[in-house]
Coordinates of C-alpha atoms in Angstrom, one line a residue:
X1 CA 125.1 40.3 22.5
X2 CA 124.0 38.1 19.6
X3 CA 120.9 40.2 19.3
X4 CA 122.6 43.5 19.2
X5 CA 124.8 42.0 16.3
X6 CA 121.7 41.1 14.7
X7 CA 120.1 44.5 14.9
X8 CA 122.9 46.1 13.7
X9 CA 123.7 44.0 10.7
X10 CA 119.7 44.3 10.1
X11 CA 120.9 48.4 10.1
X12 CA 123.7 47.8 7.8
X13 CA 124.0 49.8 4.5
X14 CA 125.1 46.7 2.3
X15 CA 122.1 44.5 3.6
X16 CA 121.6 42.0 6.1
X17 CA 123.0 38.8 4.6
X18 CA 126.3 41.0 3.3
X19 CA 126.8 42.3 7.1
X20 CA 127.3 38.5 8.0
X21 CA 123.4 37.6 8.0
X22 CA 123.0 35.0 11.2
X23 CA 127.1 33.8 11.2
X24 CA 129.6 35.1 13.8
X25 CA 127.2 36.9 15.7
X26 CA 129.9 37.3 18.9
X27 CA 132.1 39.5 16.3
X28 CA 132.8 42.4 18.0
X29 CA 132.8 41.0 21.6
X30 CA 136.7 41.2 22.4
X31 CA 136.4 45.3 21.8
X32 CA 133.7 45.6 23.9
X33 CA 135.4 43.1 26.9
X34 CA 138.9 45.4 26.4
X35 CA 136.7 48.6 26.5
X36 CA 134.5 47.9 29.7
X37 CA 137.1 48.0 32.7
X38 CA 138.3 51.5 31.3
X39 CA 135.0 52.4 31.2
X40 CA 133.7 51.5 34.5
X41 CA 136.6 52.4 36.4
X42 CA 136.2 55.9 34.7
X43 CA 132.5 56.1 35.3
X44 CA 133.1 55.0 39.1
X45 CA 136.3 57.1 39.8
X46 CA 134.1 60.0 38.3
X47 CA 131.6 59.2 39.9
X48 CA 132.8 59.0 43.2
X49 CA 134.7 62.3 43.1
X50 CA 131.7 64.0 42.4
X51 CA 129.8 62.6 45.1
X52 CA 132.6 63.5 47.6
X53 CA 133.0 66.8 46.4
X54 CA 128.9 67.5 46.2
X55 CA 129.1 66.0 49.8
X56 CA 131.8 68.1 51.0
X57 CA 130.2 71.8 50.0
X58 CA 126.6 70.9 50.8
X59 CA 128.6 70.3 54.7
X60 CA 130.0 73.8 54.1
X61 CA 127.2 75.8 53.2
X62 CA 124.0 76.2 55.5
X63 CA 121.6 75.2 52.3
X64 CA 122.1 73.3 49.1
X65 CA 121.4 70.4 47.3
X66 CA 119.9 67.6 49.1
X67 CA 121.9 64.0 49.0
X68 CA 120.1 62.7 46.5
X69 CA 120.5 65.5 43.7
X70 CA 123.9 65.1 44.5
X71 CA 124.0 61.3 43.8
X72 CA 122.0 61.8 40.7
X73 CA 124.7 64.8 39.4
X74 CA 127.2 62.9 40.3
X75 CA 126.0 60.0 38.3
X76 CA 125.4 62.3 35.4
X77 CA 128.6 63.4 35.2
X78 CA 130.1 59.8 35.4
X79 CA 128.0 58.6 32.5
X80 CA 129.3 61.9 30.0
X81 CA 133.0 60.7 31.1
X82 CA 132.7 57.1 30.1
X83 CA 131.1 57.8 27.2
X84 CA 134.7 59.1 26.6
X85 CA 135.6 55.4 26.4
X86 CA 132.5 53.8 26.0
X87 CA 131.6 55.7 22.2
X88 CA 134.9 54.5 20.8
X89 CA 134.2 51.3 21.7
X90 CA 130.7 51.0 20.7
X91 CA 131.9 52.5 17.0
X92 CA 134.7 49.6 16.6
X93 CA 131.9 46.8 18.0
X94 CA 129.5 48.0 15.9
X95 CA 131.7 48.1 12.1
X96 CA 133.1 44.5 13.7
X97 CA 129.5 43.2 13.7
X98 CA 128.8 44.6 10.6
X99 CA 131.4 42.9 9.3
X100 CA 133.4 46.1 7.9
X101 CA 136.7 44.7 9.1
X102 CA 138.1 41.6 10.7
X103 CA 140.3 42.4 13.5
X104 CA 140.3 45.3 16.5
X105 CA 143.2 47.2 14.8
X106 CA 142.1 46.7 11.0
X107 CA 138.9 48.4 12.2
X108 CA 140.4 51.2 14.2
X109 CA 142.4 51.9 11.0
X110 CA 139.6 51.6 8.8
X111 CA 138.0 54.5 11.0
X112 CA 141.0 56.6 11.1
X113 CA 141.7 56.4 7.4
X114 CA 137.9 57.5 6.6
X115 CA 137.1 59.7 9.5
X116 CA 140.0 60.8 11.3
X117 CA 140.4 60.3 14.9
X118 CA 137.5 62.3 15.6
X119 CA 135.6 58.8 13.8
X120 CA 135.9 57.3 16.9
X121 CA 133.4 60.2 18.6
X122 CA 130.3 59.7 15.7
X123 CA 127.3 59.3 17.4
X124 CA 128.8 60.9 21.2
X125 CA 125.2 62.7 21.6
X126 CA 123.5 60.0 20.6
X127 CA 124.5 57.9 23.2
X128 CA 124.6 61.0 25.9
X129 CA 121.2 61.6 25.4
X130 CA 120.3 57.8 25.6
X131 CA 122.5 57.3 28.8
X132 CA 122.0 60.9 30.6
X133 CA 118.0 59.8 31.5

């Protein structure tokens, strides 16, 4: 986690040492530690669904997919659903580390106030095509 603060205050807009330089590098951490059980569970609720239902009509038809296009499918589409969770998150860990607020909710207002709701989504296909491979 430290690292990834450090890369992303090396990315920031105002400069390095402005971003927080090498202090508070855990900022950040309690969004992604609220964000991750909603994410997982998504990702493995999802996840299993599709699996039982791939499962279930490759037993009902004579051909289809093999198991294991089903299992990768089925992990695709649990990755696009936590990334319903998981983006947000990322966006409010990221302006945290780069020190663009202090706290959880002064951050989620910061994004609302100069984005709109939709501020939480920036950079959805980003991270789709980095987690779909």
């Amino acid at each position: 986690y430290p690292l990834d603060t450090l890369k992303t205050r090396l990315q920031s807009a105002v400069g390095f040492q402005k971003a927080g330089g090498f202090h508070g590098v855990y900022t950040g951490l309690g969004s992604v530690v609220a964000g991750s059980i909603p994410s997982a569970a998504l990702f493995w609720w999802t996840y299993d669904t599709a699996k039982s239902v791939g499962l279930d009509y490759r037993r009902r038809q004579a051909s289809g997919p093999g198991e294991s296009t089903i299992h990768m499918l089925s992990a695709s589409c649990a990755e696009v659903s936590a990334l319903i969770v998981r983006v947000p998150v990322d966006n409010v860990k990221q302006k945290m580390q780069a020190k663009m607020a202090k706290t959880i909710v002064d951050t989620c207002r910061t994004i609302v106030r100069t984005d709109g709701v939709q501020g939480f989504y920036i950079g959805t296909f980003g991270m789709l095509l980095r987690d779909l491979p």
